[in-house]
Coordinates of C-alpha atoms in Angstrom, one line a residue:
M1 CA -23.4 -79.3 97.0
G2 CA -25.6 -76.5 98.1
F3 CA -27.6 -73.8 96.4
L4 CA -26.1 -71.4 93.9
R5 CA -26.8 -68.5 96.1
K6 CA -27.9 -65.5 94.1
L7 CA -28.6 -63.7 91.0
I8 CA -27.7 -60.0 91.1
G9 CA -29.5 -57.2 89.0
G10 CA -28.4 -54.0 87.4
N11 CA -24.6 -54.5 87.5
S12 CA -23.5 -55.7 84.1
G13 CA -24.0 -52.8 81.8
A14 CA -21.7 -50.1 80.7
A15 CA -22.7 -46.5 81.4
D16 CA -25.2 -45.6 78.8
S17 CA -25.4 -41.6 79.2
N18 CA -25.9 -39.7 76.1
T19 CA -22.5 -38.2 75.6
P20 CA -22.7 -35.5 73.1
A21 CA -20.7 -35.6 69.9
A22 CA -17.6 -33.3 70.5
D23 CA -16.5 -30.7 67.9
G24 CA -13.5 -31.4 65.7
P25 CA -12.5 -34.1 63.1
A26 CA -13.3 -37.0 65.3
A27 CA -16.9 -35.9 65.9
G28 CA -18.6 -37.7 63.1
A29 CA -17.1 -41.0 63.8
F30 CA -17.8 -40.6 67.5
A31 CA -21.4 -39.8 66.7
R32 CA -21.9 -42.7 64.6
G33 CA -20.2 -44.9 67.3
L34 CA -22.7 -43.8 69.8
E35 CA -25.6 -44.6 67.3
C36 CA -24.3 -48.1 66.9
L37 CA -23.7 -48.5 70.6
A38 CA -27.3 -47.6 71.3
R39 CA -28.5 -50.1 68.8
G40 CA -26.5 -53.0 70.1
R41 CA -24.1 -53.1 67.1
H42 CA -20.9 -53.4 69.1
T43 CA -18.4 -54.5 66.4
E44 CA -19.6 -51.6 64.2
A45 CA -19.6 -49.2 67.3
L46 CA -15.9 -50.3 67.9
D47 CA -14.9 -49.7 64.4
E48 CA -16.1 -46.0 64.6
F49 CA -14.5 -45.4 67.9
D50 CA -11.3 -46.5 66.4
R51 CA -11.8 -44.1 63.6
A52 CA -12.5 -41.3 66.0
L53 CA -9.3 -42.1 67.9
A54 CA -7.2 -42.3 64.9
L55 CA -8.1 -38.6 64.4
A56 CA -7.9 -37.8 68.2
P57 CA -6.0 -40.2 70.2
D58 CA -6.7 -38.7 73.5
H59 CA -10.5 -38.5 72.9
A60 CA -11.7 -39.6 76.4
D61 CA -15.3 -40.0 75.5
A62 CA -14.4 -42.3 72.4
L63 CA -11.9 -44.3 74.7
S64 CA -14.7 -44.8 77.4
K65 CA -17.4 -45.8 75.0
R66 CA -14.8 -48.0 73.2
G67 CA -14.2 -49.8 76.5
G68 CA -18.0 -50.4 76.8
A69 CA -18.1 -51.9 73.3
L70 CA -15.1 -54.1 73.9
M71 CA -16.9 -55.2 77.2
A72 CA -19.9 -56.2 75.5
L73 CA -17.8 -58.2 72.9
G74 CA -16.1 -60.1 75.9
R75 CA -12.7 -58.6 75.1
V76 CA -12.2 -57.6 78.8
D77 CA -8.5 -57.0 78.8
E78 CA -8.7 -54.6 75.8
A79 CA -11.7 -52.9 77.4
L80 CA -9.9 -52.4 80.6
A81 CA -6.9 -50.9 78.7
S82 CA -9.1 -48.6 76.8
L83 CA -10.8 -47.3 80.0
D84 CA -7.4 -46.8 81.5
R85 CA -6.4 -44.6 78.5
A86 CA -9.7 -42.6 79.0
I87 CA -8.8 -42.1 82.6
R88 CA -5.3 -41.0 81.8
A89 CA -6.5 -38.6 79.1
R90 CA -9.3 -37.2 81.5
P91 CA -9.0 -38.3 85.2
D92 CA -12.4 -36.6 86.0
H93 CA -14.3 -38.9 83.5
A94 CA -17.0 -40.4 85.6
D95 CA -18.3 -42.7 82.9
A96 CA -14.9 -44.3 82.3
H97 CA -14.5 -44.9 86.1
F98 CA -17.9 -46.5 86.3
N99 CA -17.2 -48.7 83.0
R100 CA -13.9 -49.7 84.6
G101 CA -15.7 -50.9 87.7
V102 CA -18.1 -53.0 85.5
V103 CA -15.2 -54.6 83.7
L104 CA -13.3 -55.4 86.9
Q105 CA -16.4 -56.7 88.5
G106 CA -16.8 -59.1 85.6
M107 CA -13.2 -60.2 86.1
T108 CA -14.2 -60.9 89.8
R109 CA -11.5 -58.3 90.7
F110 CA -13.9 -56.8 93.4
E111 CA -11.4 -54.8 95.5
E112 CA -10.3 -52.6 92.3
A113 CA -14.0 -52.6 91.1
A114 CA -15.1 -51.1 94.4
A115 CA -12.4 -48.3 94.1
S116 CA -13.5 -47.6 90.6
Y117 CA -17.2 -47.2 91.5
T118 CA -16.0 -45.0 94.5
A119 CA -14.2 -42.7 92.2
A120 CA -17.1 -42.6 89.8
L121 CA -19.3 -41.5 92.8
A122 CA -16.9 -38.9 93.9
L123 CA -17.3 -37.3 90.4
D124 CA -21.0 -38.0 90.1
P125 CA -22.8 -38.7 93.7
A126 CA -26.1 -39.1 92.0
D127 CA -25.1 -42.2 89.8
V128 CA -27.7 -44.6 91.0
Q129 CA -26.3 -47.4 89.1
A130 CA -22.9 -46.8 90.6
W131 CA -24.2 -47.0 94.1
N132 CA -26.0 -50.3 93.2
N133 CA -23.0 -51.9 91.7
R134 CA -20.6 -50.6 94.4
G135 CA -23.1 -52.5 97.0
V136 CA -22.8 -55.6 95.0
V137 CA -19.0 -55.8 94.8
L138 CA -18.9 -54.8 98.6
G139 CA -21.2 -57.7 99.3
E140 CA -18.8 -60.0 97.3
L141 CA -16.0 -58.6 99.6
R142 CA -18.3 -59.5 102.5
R143 CA -18.3 -56.0 103.8
F144 CA -22.1 -56.3 104.3
E145 CA -22.8 -53.2 106.3
Q146 CA -21.0 -51.1 103.8
A147 CA -22.8 -52.9 101.0
L148 CA -26.2 -52.2 102.7
Q149 CA -25.3 -48.5 102.8
S150 CA -24.4 -48.3 99.3
L151 CA -27.5 -50.1 98.1
Q152 CA -29.8 -47.9 100.5
R153 CA -28.2 -44.8 98.9
A154 CA -29.3 -46.0 95.6
L155 CA -32.7 -46.7 96.8
S156 CA -32.8 -43.1 98.6
L157 CA -32.0 -41.7 94.9
R158 CA -34.5 -44.0 93.1
P159 CA -37.1 -45.7 95.7
G160 CA -38.4 -47.9 93.0
Y161 CA -35.2 -49.4 91.9
A162 CA -35.9 -53.2 91.7
D163 CA -32.3 -54.0 91.1
A164 CA -31.2 -52.4 94.2
L165 CA -33.9 -54.1 96.2
N166 CA -32.9 -57.5 94.7
N167 CA -29.3 -56.9 95.6
Q168 CA -30.0 -55.6 99.1
A169 CA -31.9 -59.0 99.7
V170 CA -29.0 -60.9 98.5
V171 CA -26.7 -59.0 101.1
L172 CA -29.3 -59.6 103.7
G173 CA -29.3 -63.4 102.8
E174 CA -25.7 -63.5 103.1
M175 CA -26.0 -62.0 106.6
R176 CA -28.5 -64.8 107.2
D177 CA -31.4 -62.4 107.8
F178 CA -33.7 -64.4 105.6
A179 CA -36.9 -63.0 106.8
A180 CA -35.7 -59.4 106.0
A181 CA -34.5 -60.6 102.7
L182 CA -37.9 -62.2 101.8
K183 CA -39.5 -58.9 102.5
T184 CA -37.1 -57.0 100.5
L185 CA -37.7 -59.3 97.4
D186 CA -41.4 -59.1 97.8
R187 CA -40.9 -55.2 97.5
A188 CA -38.9 -55.8 94.3
L189 CA -41.7 -58.1 92.8
A190 CA -44.3 -55.8 93.8
L191 CA -42.7 -53.3 91.6
Q192 CA -41.7 -55.7 88.9
P193 CA -43.7 -59.1 88.9
G194 CA -41.6 -60.3 86.0
Y195 CA -38.2 -60.0 87.8
V196 CA -36.6 -63.3 87.1
A197 CA -33.7 -62.7 89.4
A198 CA -35.9 -61.7 92.2
W199 CA -38.2 -65.1 91.9
Y200 CA -34.9 -67.1 92.0
N201 CA -33.4 -65.5 94.9
R202 CA -36.8 -65.7 96.7
G203 CA -36.4 -69.6 96.1
N204 CA -33.0 -69.4 97.6
M205 CA -34.3 -67.5 100.8
L206 CA -37.3 -69.9 101.2
G207 CA -34.8 -72.9 101.0
D208 CA -32.6 -71.3 103.6
L209 CA -35.7 -71.2 105.9
G210 CA -36.4 -74.9 105.2
D211 CA -39.5 -74.1 103.1
W212 CA -38.6 -76.4 100.1
P213 CA -42.2 -76.5 98.5
G214 CA -42.2 -72.7 98.6
A215 CA -38.7 -72.7 97.2
I216 CA -39.8 -74.9 94.4
A217 CA -42.7 -72.7 93.6
S218 CA -40.6 -69.7 93.3
Y219 CA -38.2 -71.4 90.8
D220 CA -41.4 -72.3 88.9
R221 CA -42.1 -68.7 88.7
A222 CA -38.6 -67.8 87.6
L223 CA -38.7 -70.7 85.0
A224 CA -42.1 -69.6 83.6
L225 CA -40.4 -66.2 82.8
D226 CA -37.1 -67.7 81.7
P227 CA -37.3 -71.4 80.7
G228 CA -33.6 -71.7 80.0
N229 CA -32.5 -70.5 83.5
A230 CA -30.0 -73.0 84.4
M231 CA -29.5 -71.8 87.9
A232 CA -33.1 -72.0 88.8
H233 CA -33.4 -75.6 87.2
W234 CA -30.3 -76.5 89.1
N235 CA -31.4 -75.3 92.5
Q236 CA -34.8 -76.6 92.0
S237 CA -33.3 -80.2 91.5
L238 CA -31.7 -79.9 94.9
C239 CA -35.1 -79.1 96.5
L240 CA -36.8 -82.1 94.6
L241 CA -34.0 -84.6 95.7
R242 CA -34.3 -83.2 99.4
L243 CA -38.0 -84.0 99.2
G244 CA -37.2 -87.5 97.7
D245 CA -38.7 -86.6 94.4
F246 CA -35.7 -88.5 92.6
A247 CA -37.5 -89.0 89.2
R248 CA -37.8 -85.2 88.6
G249 CA -34.7 -84.4 90.7
W250 CA -32.3 -86.3 88.7
R251 CA -33.6 -85.1 85.4
K252 CA -33.1 -81.6 86.5
Y253 CA -29.7 -82.4 88.2
E254 CA -28.4 -82.4 84.6
W255 CA -28.5 -78.7 84.4
R256 CA -25.5 -78.4 86.7
W257 CA -23.1 -78.3 83.6
E258 CA -24.7 -75.0 82.5
A259 CA -25.3 -73.6 86.1
V260 CA -22.1 -74.3 88.1
A261 CA -19.0 -72.3 87.5
G262 CA -16.0 -74.2 87.0
M263 CA -17.9 -77.5 86.1
R264 CA -17.3 -78.7 82.6
R265 CA -18.6 -81.6 80.6
A266 CA -15.9 -84.1 79.9
P267 CA -14.5 -83.6 76.3
H268 CA -15.0 -87.1 75.2
R269 CA -15.9 -87.9 71.5
Q270 CA -17.8 -90.9 72.5
P271 CA -21.5 -90.7 73.3
L272 CA -22.8 -89.8 76.8
W273 CA -24.7 -92.8 78.1
L274 CA -27.9 -91.9 80.3
G275 CA -29.4 -95.3 80.2
D276 CA -30.6 -94.9 76.5
A277 CA -28.4 -97.5 74.8
P278 CA -27.7 -101.2 75.4
L279 CA -24.2 -101.8 77.0
A280 CA -24.0 -105.6 76.4
G281 CA -20.5 -106.2 75.0
R282 CA -19.5 -102.6 75.1
T283 CA -16.9 -100.6 77.3
I284 CA -18.1 -97.7 79.2
L285 CA -16.1 -95.0 81.0
L286 CA -17.6 -93.8 84.4
H287 CA -15.7 -90.7 85.5
A288 CA -15.5 -88.4 88.5
E289 CA -16.7 -84.9 88.1
Q290 CA -17.0 -83.1 91.6
G291 CA -15.4 -83.7 95.0
F292 CA -13.9 -86.8 96.7
G293 CA -17.2 -87.5 98.7
D294 CA -19.1 -87.4 95.5
T295 CA -17.0 -90.0 93.9
L296 CA -17.1 -92.2 97.0
Q297 CA -20.9 -91.9 97.1
F298 CA -21.7 -92.6 93.5
C299 CA -19.0 -95.2 92.6
R300 CA -21.3 -97.8 94.1
F301 CA -23.4 -97.8 90.9
A302 CA -20.6 -99.5 88.9
A303 CA -21.8 -102.7 89.7
Q304 CA -25.2 -102.1 88.4
V305 CA -23.7 -100.9 85.1
Q306 CA -21.6 -104.0 84.8
A307 CA -24.6 -106.1 85.3
L308 CA -26.1 -104.7 82.0
G309 CA -23.2 -106.4 80.2
A310 CA -20.7 -103.8 80.1
R311 CA -16.9 -103.6 80.7
V312 CA -16.5 -100.9 83.2
L313 CA -13.6 -98.4 83.5
L314 CA -13.7 -96.0 86.3
E315 CA -11.7 -92.7 86.1
V316 CA -11.1 -91.0 89.5
Q317 CA -9.0 -88.4 91.4
A318 CA -5.6 -89.8 92.2
P319 CA -5.9 -90.0 96.0
L320 CA -8.8 -92.4 95.4
R321 CA -7.1 -95.0 93.1
A322 CA -5.7 -97.5 95.4
L323 CA -8.9 -97.5 97.6
L324 CA -11.2 -98.0 94.5
T325 CA -9.0 -100.5 92.8
G326 CA -10.9 -103.8 93.2
L327 CA -14.4 -102.1 93.6
A328 CA -17.2 -104.4 92.8
G329 CA -18.2 -103.8 89.0
V330 CA -15.1 -102.0 87.9
D331 CA -12.6 -103.8 85.5
R332 CA -9.9 -101.2 85.8
V333 CA -9.4 -97.9 87.5
W334 CA -7.6 -94.8 85.9
V335 CA -6.6 -91.6 87.4
Q336 CA -7.8 -88.4 85.9
G337 CA -5.3 -87.0 83.3
E338 CA -3.9 -90.4 82.3
D339 CA -4.4 -91.7 78.7
L340 CA -7.5 -93.8 78.5
P341 CA -8.0 -97.0 76.4
H342 CA -10.7 -97.4 73.9
F343 CA -14.4 -97.1 75.2
D344 CA -17.7 -96.9 73.5
F345 CA -19.7 -94.6 76.0
H346 CA -19.0 -92.6 78.9
C347 CA -21.1 -91.3 82.0
P348 CA -20.3 -89.0 84.9
L349 CA -20.6 -90.8 88.1
M350 CA -23.5 -88.4 89.3
S351 CA -25.6 -89.0 86.3
L352 CA -25.7 -92.8 87.1
P353 CA -28.9 -92.5 89.3
L354 CA -30.7 -90.8 86.3
A355 CA -29.4 -93.4 83.9
L356 CA -30.3 -96.3 86.2
E357 CA -33.6 -94.7 87.3
T358 CA -32.7 -94.9 91.0
G359 CA -35.4 -94.1 93.6
P360 CA -35.0 -93.7 97.2
G361 CA -35.6 -97.3 97.8
D362 CA -33.3 -98.6 95.0
I363 CA -30.0 -97.3 96.2
P364 CA -27.5 -100.1 96.1
F365 CA -25.2 -101.3 98.8
P366 CA -26.3 -99.0 101.7
G367 CA -24.5 -101.4 104.1
G368 CA -21.2 -100.8 102.5
Y369 CA -19.3 -101.6 99.4
L370 CA -15.7 -100.6 99.9
S371 CA -12.9 -102.3 101.9
A372 CA -9.5 -101.5 103.2
D373 CA -6.3 -103.2 102.6
P374 CA -6.0 -105.9 105.5
R375 CA -2.3 -105.3 105.8
K376 CA -2.6 -101.6 106.3
V377 CA -5.6 -102.3 108.8
A378 CA -3.3 -104.6 110.8
A379 CA -0.6 -102.2 110.8
W380 CA -2.8 -99.3 112.1
G381 CA -4.2 -101.9 114.7
A382 CA -0.8 -102.6 116.0
R383 CA 0.1 -98.7 116.0
L384 CA -3.0 -97.7 118.1
G385 CA -2.5 -100.7 120.5
T386 CA -5.2 -102.2 122.8
D387 CA -6.5 -99.1 124.7
P388 CA -9.9 -100.0 125.9
G389 CA -11.5 -96.6 125.4
L390 CA -13.9 -95.8 122.6
R391 CA -12.0 -94.9 119.6
V392 CA -13.6 -91.8 117.6
G393 CA -12.4 -90.2 114.6
V394 CA -13.3 -86.4 114.1
V395 CA -13.7 -84.1 111.1
W396 CA -14.8 -80.6 111.4
S397 CA -14.1 -79.0 108.2
G398 CA -14.4 -79.8 104.4
G399 CA -11.9 -79.0 101.7
L400 CA -11.9 -76.1 99.6
R401 CA -12.6 -76.4 95.7
P402 CA -10.4 -73.7 94.4
H403 CA -12.1 -74.2 90.8
Q404 CA -15.6 -73.9 92.1
P405 CA -16.1 -70.6 93.7
V406 CA -19.8 -71.3 94.3
T407 CA -18.6 -73.9 97.0
W408 CA -16.8 -71.3 99.1
E409 CA -19.7 -69.9 100.9
L410 CA -21.2 -73.4 101.2
N411 CA -17.9 -74.2 103.3
E412 CA -18.8 -71.6 105.7
R413 CA -22.1 -73.1 106.5
R414 CA -21.1 -76.8 106.5
N415 CA -17.9 -76.5 108.4
M416 CA -17.9 -76.4 112.2
P417 CA -15.6 -74.3 114.3
A418 CA -13.0 -76.6 115.9
R419 CA -13.8 -75.3 119.4
Y420 CA -17.0 -77.2 119.5
L421 CA -14.8 -80.5 119.6
A422 CA -14.4 -79.9 123.3
A423 CA -17.8 -81.3 123.7
L424 CA -16.3 -84.6 122.9
N425 CA -13.8 -84.5 125.7
L426 CA -15.2 -87.3 127.8
P427 CA -13.9 -90.2 130.0
D428 CA -13.0 -93.4 128.1
V429 CA -13.3 -91.6 124.7
R430 CA -10.1 -91.4 122.6
L431 CA -10.4 -88.9 119.8
Y432 CA -8.4 -89.1 116.5
S433 CA -8.3 -86.2 113.9
L434 CA -9.0 -87.5 110.4
Q435 CA -8.7 -84.0 109.0
K436 CA -5.5 -83.3 106.8
G437 CA -3.6 -80.1 106.3
P438 CA -1.5 -77.4 108.1
E439 CA -4.7 -75.5 108.9
A440 CA -6.2 -78.4 110.7
V441 CA -3.0 -78.9 112.6
A442 CA -2.8 -75.1 113.7
Q443 CA -6.5 -75.4 114.7
L444 CA -5.9 -78.5 117.1
A445 CA -2.9 -76.7 118.4
D446 CA -5.0 -73.6 119.3
L447 CA -7.6 -75.7 120.7
R448 CA -5.4 -77.7 123.0
A449 CA -3.8 -74.4 124.0
C450 CA -7.1 -72.6 124.9
D451 CA -9.4 -75.5 126.0
G452 CA -8.2 -75.7 129.5
T453 CA -9.7 -79.1 130.1
G454 CA -6.7 -81.4 129.0
L455 CA -8.5 -82.0 125.6
Q456 CA -6.4 -84.5 123.5
I457 CA -6.9 -85.3 120.0
A458 CA -4.3 -87.7 118.4
D459 CA -3.3 -86.8 115.0
F460 CA -1.7 -89.2 112.5
T461 CA -2.9 -87.5 109.4
S462 CA 0.6 -86.6 108.2
E463 CA 1.0 -90.4 107.7
L464 CA -2.0 -90.8 105.6
A465 CA -0.9 -90.6 102.0
D466 CA -4.2 -91.3 100.3
F467 CA -7.7 -92.6 101.0
A468 CA -6.6 -96.2 101.2
D469 CA -4.5 -95.2 104.2
T470 CA -7.5 -93.1 105.8
A471 CA -9.8 -96.2 105.2
A472 CA -7.3 -98.5 107.2
L473 CA -7.1 -96.2 110.1
V474 CA -11.0 -95.6 110.1
C475 CA -11.3 -99.5 110.2
N476 CA -9.6 -99.3 113.6
L477 CA -12.0 -96.9 115.0
D478 CA -15.4 -97.5 116.6
L479 CA -17.1 -94.4 115.2
V480 CA -16.4 -91.5 113.0
I481 CA -18.1 -88.1 113.8
S482 CA -17.8 -85.6 110.8
V483 CA -19.4 -82.8 109.1
D484 CA -20.6 -83.2 105.6
T485 CA -17.3 -84.1 103.8
S486 CA -15.5 -87.0 102.2
V487 CA -14.6 -88.8 105.2
A488 CA -18.3 -89.1 106.2
H489 CA -18.9 -90.9 103.0
L490 CA -15.8 -93.0 103.4
A491 CA -16.9 -94.3 106.7
G492 CA -20.4 -95.0 105.3
A493 CA -19.0 -96.7 102.3
L494 CA -16.9 -98.9 104.6
G495 CA -19.9 -99.7 106.6
K496 CA -18.5 -98.1 109.8
P497 CA -20.7 -96.2 112.2
V498 CA -20.7 -92.5 111.4
W499 CA -22.6 -89.5 112.8
L500 CA -22.9 -86.8 110.3
L501 CA -23.0 -83.3 111.8
N502 CA -25.4 -81.5 109.4
R503 CA -26.0 -77.8 108.7
F504 CA -29.6 -76.4 108.8
D505 CA -29.8 -76.0 105.1
T506 CA -29.1 -79.6 104.5
C507 CA -27.4 -81.0 101.4
W508 CA -30.0 -82.6 99.1
R509 CA -28.4 -86.1 99.6
W510 CA -29.4 -86.2 103.3
M511 CA -33.1 -85.3 102.5
L512 CA -35.2 -83.8 105.5
E513 CA -36.0 -84.3 108.9
R514 CA -35.0 -88.0 109.2
P515 CA -32.0 -89.2 111.4
D516 CA -31.0 -91.7 108.9
T517 CA -30.3 -92.0 105.2
P518 CA -31.0 -94.5 102.4
W519 CA -27.4 -94.1 101.2
Y520 CA -25.4 -95.3 104.2
A521 CA -27.0 -97.8 106.7
S522 CA -24.3 -97.0 109.3
M523 CA -24.8 -93.3 109.3
Q524 CA -26.8 -91.5 111.9
I525 CA -27.6 -87.5 111.2
F526 CA -27.4 -84.8 113.8
R527 CA -29.2 -81.7 112.3
Q528 CA -28.9 -78.0 113.1
P529 CA -32.3 -77.0 114.6
E530 CA -31.4 -73.4 113.4
P531 CA -28.9 -72.1 110.8
G532 CA -25.4 -72.0 112.4
D533 CA -26.4 -73.7 115.6
W534 CA -23.7 -76.1 116.2
G535 CA -23.9 -75.8 120.0
S536 CA -27.2 -77.8 120.0
V537 CA -25.8 -80.4 117.8
M538 CA -22.8 -81.0 119.7
A539 CA -24.9 -81.2 122.9
S540 CA -26.8 -84.2 121.4
V541 CA -23.7 -85.7 120.2
R542 CA -22.1 -85.5 123.6
R543 CA -25.1 -87.1 125.3
R544 CA -25.1 -89.9 122.9
L545 CA -21.4 -90.5 123.0
A546 CA -21.3 -90.5 126.8
G547 CA -23.8 -93.2 126.8
L548 CA -21.8 -95.2 124.3
A549 CA -18.7 -94.9 126.4
E550 CA -20.5 -95.8 129.6
R551 CA -21.8 -98.9 128.1
R552 CA -18.5 -99.7 126.4
V553 CA -20.7 -100.7 123.4
A554 CA -18.5 -100.5 120.3
T555 CA -18.3 -102.2 117.1
E556 CA -15.4 -104.6 116.1
P557 CA -12.5 -102.5 115.1
S558 CA -12.4 -104.0 111.6
C559 CA -14.4 -103.3 108.4
P560 CA -16.9 -105.6 107.0
P561 CA -15.8 -107.4 104.0
G562 CA -15.9 -105.4 100.8

């Protein structure tokens, strides 16, 4: 997983204008509510606004401020309903439109939030925070030029607005203009040296530029100001691991539970094991936590855990069960969601390097630790026949994790447009798609129609029910060429030659600069020289692949023993 991308500033508070207490029977309760709101006593403020509304049900100011109090209490649905009532009572209530935007933004309903901020600005064009927040949500909607215009408007109204500068830098970073983003963050930090979000985002931008020590230093500045900042700890862990500092990196990697949206600790009552208790004669559950590739990469540690005297249960995603049944060090494999037997300890798979004190030179089984079903291997061998060409499997895109929005932008950077596969159209090379799904099928059809060179990529993926089937097909190939996704891990774990097409801002697990990896002895890495430069990567791959094809140097079409 890559960086958590950003911390935004100035977008979370309800409008705080000093609305005067209106005359009438509700005035006293409303005034007390405002006083409680100003003091951060949100429950008391809510009670006072409710008293005001009992006397004046269409009191728009009370409804708007009530929405702010409910928002602060985390009761977002009620807050939205209260703000909608305020707008019905008085459609020209700028604060209500603004607060509605804040609530919708917090609910990630960005399109509606943008509309609410626009409505607020139509009523009050000088609302600096509304311009700022509108820029943030437009950035979330990837309308980057409009976002920059909105943030620039905020800065024209308040030139020293550090929040708007920070958010402008985030948008520039999303547009891959990291140099401009860094300059903008430095402006924000000159105005506000203790600005945690700006130091954090500065670390992100330096990482995007490949300055990992600089990124670590910026995260250190953020953490000096905010020692509990989970996102800074987490992103710093990824930098440390890239640099090979596994000792510090694995410790900080545990911050993922607090930092990554959608990632939750397993709700087991049994103690978490991180190497701090003897396992002899005990049963431990090792469980998957992230993607298929992560499970494939880290299941190798099961044998080391078993060697400590434990009975090892392994809980994985359903498509991996058949492949991982029989994995060395595992007594039994379970699928996520199934009822589990008794166990004494549990450990997430990606915490095992910490528990086992793994260094870059201590990674077990780099030569391979998985094997495919021999009967399935033979069946695919018969299916593919005896074509003398070099058999190459290709993957150009990784899967989307709907429960982890933070990975969505990462997909854009690690995925390669299918058109670049045309570089592999070489004599005596037979290409096989290993990428499943209707989108992949459609992309291949478009590529064949538009390529004009007779590119052929065989596609048997509709016949692959799970990773055991994919492993059997891979065992009949000479080489896998893949972006950073689960099939690359599968090929490496099988001991098959695999060429990794790696983005510029490399995932921590592939470290820096080196063309190989301690995780998989059979892997070679082709890295982007600049962000987004797949052309150079594929030109290098084409040259290497042409050499292989010409020499007819291919590995045996069967996997090594597991």
